[in-house]
XYZ file of C-alpha atoms in Angstrom:
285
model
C 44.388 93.089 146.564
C 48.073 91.785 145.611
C 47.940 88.402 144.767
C 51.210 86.342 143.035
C 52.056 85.831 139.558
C 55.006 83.607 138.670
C 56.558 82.653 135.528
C 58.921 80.587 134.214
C 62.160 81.547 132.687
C 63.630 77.896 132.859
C 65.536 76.432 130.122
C 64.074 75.263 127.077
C 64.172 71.183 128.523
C 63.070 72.598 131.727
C 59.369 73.714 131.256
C 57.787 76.250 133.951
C 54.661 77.824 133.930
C 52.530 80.820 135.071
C 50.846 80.938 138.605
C 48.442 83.147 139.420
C 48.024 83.058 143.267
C 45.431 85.309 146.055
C 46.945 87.159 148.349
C 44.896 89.410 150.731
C 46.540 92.752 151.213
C 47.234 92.927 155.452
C 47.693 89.779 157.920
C 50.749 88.083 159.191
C 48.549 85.040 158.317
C 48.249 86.199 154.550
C 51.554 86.991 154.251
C 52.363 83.519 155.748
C 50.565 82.009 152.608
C 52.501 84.190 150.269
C 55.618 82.545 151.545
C 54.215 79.581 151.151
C 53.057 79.949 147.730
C 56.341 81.472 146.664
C 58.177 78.501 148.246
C 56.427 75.583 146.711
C 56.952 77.727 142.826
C 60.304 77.881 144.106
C 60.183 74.023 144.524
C 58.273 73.307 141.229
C 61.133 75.506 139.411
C 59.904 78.430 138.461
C 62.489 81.030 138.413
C 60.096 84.770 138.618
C 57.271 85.736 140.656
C 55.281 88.539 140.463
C 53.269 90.305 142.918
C 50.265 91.028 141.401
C 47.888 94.714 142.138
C 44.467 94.337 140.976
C 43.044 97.934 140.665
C 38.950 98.126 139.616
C 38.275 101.398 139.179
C 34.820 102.782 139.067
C 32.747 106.070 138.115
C 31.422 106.726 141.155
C 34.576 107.913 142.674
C 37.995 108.844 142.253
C 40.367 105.577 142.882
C 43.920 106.047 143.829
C 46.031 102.962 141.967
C 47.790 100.659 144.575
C 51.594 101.030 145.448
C 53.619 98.091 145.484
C 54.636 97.113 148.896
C 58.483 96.666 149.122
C 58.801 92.775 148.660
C 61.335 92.685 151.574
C 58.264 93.390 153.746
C 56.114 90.759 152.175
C 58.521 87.963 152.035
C 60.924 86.717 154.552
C 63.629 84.876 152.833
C 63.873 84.350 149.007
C 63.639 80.821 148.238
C 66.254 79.032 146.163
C 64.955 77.592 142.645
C 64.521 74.141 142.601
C 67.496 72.520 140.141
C 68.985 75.789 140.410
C 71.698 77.773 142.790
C 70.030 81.181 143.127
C 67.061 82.270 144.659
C 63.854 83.083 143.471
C 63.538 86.401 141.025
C 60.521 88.835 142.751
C 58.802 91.332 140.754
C 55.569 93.395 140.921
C 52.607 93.355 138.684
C 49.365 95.769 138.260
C 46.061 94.590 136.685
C 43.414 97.096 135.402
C 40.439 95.552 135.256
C 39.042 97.978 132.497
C 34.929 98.618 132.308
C 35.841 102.329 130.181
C 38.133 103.636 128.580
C 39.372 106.253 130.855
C 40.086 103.218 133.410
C 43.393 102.785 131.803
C 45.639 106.012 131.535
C 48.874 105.590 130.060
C 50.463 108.662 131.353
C 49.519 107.644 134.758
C 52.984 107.795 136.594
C 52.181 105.127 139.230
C 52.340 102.293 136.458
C 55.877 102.830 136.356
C 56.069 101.618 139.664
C 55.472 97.963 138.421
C 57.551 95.493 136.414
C 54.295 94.145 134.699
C 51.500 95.958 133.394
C 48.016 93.838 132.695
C 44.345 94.362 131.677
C 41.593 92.371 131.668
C 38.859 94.169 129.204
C 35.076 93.822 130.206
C 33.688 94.785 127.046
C 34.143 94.146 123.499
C 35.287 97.653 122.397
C 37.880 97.558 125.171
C 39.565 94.746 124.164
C 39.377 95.698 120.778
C 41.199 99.529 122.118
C 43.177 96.944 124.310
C 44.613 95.027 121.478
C 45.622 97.853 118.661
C 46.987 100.593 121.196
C 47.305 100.054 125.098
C 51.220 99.908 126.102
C 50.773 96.680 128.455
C 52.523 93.454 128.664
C 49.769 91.267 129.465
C 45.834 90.644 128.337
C 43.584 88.515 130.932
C 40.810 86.570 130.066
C 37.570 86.402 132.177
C 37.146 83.253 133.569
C 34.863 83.457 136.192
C 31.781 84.186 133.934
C 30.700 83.910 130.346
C 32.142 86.095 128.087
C 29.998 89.091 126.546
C 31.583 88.995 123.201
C 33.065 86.754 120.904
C 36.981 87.222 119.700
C 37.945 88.716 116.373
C 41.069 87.960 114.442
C 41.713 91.189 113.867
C 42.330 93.005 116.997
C 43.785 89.452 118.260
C 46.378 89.771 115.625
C 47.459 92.927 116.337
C 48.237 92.399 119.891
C 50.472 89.551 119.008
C 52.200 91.670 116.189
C 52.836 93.966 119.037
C 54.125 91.301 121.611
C 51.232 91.206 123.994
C 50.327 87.899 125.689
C 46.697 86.746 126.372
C 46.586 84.899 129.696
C 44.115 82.190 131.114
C 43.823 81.058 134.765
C 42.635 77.148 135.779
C 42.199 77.441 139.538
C 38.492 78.344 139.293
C 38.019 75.635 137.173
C 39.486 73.138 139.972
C 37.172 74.823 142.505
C 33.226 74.746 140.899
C 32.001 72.818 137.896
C 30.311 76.098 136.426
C 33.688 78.328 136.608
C 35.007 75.041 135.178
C 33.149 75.010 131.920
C 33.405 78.615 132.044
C 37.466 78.622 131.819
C 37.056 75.835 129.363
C 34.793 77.463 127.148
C 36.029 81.474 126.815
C 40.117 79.497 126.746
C 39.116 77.451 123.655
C 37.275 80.537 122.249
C 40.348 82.461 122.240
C 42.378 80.031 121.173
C 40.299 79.544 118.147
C 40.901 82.976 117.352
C 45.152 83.538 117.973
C 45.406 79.444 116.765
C 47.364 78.834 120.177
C 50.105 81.880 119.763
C 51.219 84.308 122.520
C 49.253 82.268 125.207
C 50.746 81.962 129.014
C 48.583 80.268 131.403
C 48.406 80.874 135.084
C 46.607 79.638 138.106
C 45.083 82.093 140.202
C 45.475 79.426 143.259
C 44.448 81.103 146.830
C 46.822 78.731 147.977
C 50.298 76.294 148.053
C 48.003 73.069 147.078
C 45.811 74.754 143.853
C 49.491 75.286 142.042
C 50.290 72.588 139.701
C 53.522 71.023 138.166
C 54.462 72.654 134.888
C 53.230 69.274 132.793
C 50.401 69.226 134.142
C 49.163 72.566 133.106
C 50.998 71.469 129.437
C 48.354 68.734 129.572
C 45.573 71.037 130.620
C 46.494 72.915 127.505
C 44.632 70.216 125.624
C 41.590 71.191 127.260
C 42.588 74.636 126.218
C 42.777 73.960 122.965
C 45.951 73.728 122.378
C 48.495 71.950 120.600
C 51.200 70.118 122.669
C 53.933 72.953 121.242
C 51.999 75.499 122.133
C 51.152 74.070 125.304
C 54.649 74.092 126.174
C 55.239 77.569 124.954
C 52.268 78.548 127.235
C 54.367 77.463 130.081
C 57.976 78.346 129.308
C 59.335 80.413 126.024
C 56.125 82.872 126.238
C 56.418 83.984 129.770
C 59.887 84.474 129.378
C 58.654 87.046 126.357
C 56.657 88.301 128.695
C 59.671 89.905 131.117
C 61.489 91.039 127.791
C 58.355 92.705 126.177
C 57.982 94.370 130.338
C 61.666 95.554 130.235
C 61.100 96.931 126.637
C 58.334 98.535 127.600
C 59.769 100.386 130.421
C 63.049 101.501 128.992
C 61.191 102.448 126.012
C 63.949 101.376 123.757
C 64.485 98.577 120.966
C 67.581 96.782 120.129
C 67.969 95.265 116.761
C 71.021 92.873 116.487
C 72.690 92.311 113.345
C 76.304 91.549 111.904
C 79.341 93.156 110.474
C 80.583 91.553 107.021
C 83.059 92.833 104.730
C 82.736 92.593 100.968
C 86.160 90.502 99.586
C 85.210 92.153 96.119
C 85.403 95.386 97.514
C 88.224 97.150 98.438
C 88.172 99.598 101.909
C 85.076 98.667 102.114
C 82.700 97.399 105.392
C 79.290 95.341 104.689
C 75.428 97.609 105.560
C 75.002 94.757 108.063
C 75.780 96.686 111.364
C 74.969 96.639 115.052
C 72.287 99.232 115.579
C 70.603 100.920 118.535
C 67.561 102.832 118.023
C 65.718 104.451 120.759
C 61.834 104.887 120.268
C 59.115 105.549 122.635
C 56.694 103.321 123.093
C 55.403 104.369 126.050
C 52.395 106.982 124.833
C 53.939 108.880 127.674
């Protein structure tokens, strides 16, 4: 089931945040609402949106994993960005929700079909295995139940070291009281745990009027957990990481950036700072 993910890559006095939207797969109706929902993130002034996959495998059967549609087919006409003179960026995102560890295979060459690459973990050992060594962009955060485990620092930390973002949805929490103190509870559990850092947070709306303005999500933050920076972060600098660390990922290359300086006191001589371009895969492929 596709649904929409969109995320800000606004300037730094223009906050955005993430959306998280439900789309059904088939409909004219359905497809209606994705307009919709991409046209009023279009108004709020967010710049990307995602399509999101959500593939569940199970063990009782083989499961193929979803193709992306072609977004020409889904939407219409591209909205322009509100404050802004080009139209809305469209991407496409796939979401393993992960209950073993042969749910997620990295040499699986339908990922590469997708601009974004997520999990959400079920169990404690998978998010542990999620954290040190899957190759995805994004980690989501059950928020429709309790969660079965309790964060450590350790695996925590070693997602961030690697650039991955955790991500928590509000629009359950807008819908029922329960889902509501569960979002509240699991987001300030995790925040606890990565104090607030590499943190995007996205709505999961099922439709135009769930979304909400990018301040007030920086003031749901609080609720959260989190400081007002990080709030902002949540909503603007870290999704942005999150499209670099995707187009990393998928050329499987680093660039590191540094300067040229020559040495006065030496003669014929050029400085060891130098641009460099190294090429490593990181793709386990």
């Amino acid at each position: 089931m596709p649904t929409c993910w969109t995320g800000s890559c606004s300037e730094p006095e223009s906050y955005g945040k993430a959306a998280l939207v439900l789309l059904p797969a088939e409909g004219q109706q359905d497809r209606s609402r994705l307009q919709s929902l991409v046209e009023t993130a279009a108004h709020l002034g967010f710049s990307t949106v995602a399509i999101n996959y959500v593939f569940e495998p199970t063990t009782k059967k083989k499961q193929e994993v979803p193709s992306p549609v072609p977004i020409s087919e889904l939407i219409g006409q591209l909205p322009v960005v509100q404050g802004r003179s080009r139209p809305i960026k469209v991407l496409n995102r796939l979401t393993v929700v992960m209950s073993e560890a042969s749910h997620f295979r990295p040499n699986t060459t339908e990922y590469r079909a997708f601009d974004l690459l997520a999990i959400q973990p079920t169990t404690e050992k998978l998010f542990h295995t999620t954290c040190m060594l899957c190759d995805v962009d994004i980690i989501c955060i059950s928020v429709t139940e309790k969660l079965p485990f309790f964060f450590k620092r350790a695996p925590i930390n070693g997602a961030i070291d690697r650039g991955v973002v955790f991500e928590v949805s509000y629009a359950s929490a807008l819908r029922d009281s329960t889902m509501r103190r569960y979002t509240i509870a699991n987001a300030v559990c995790l925040m606890e745990s990565c104090k607030g850092k590499n943190v995007i947070v996205s709505s999961a709306a099922e439709k135009a009027l769930e979304l909400r303005g990018p301040y007030d999500i920086i003031n749901l933050g609080a609720l959260f957990g989190l400081s007002d920076a990080d709030s902002k972060e949540a909503v603007s600098s870290t999704c942005r990481a999150v499209l670099l660390h995707a187009e990393t990922r998928k050329t499987a290359s680093g660039i590191v950036y540094t300067r040229i300086s020559q040495q006065d006191t030496l003669q014929d001589c050029v400085g060891s700072k130098f641009f460099h371009i190294h090429e490593s895969d990181t793709n386990q492929h």
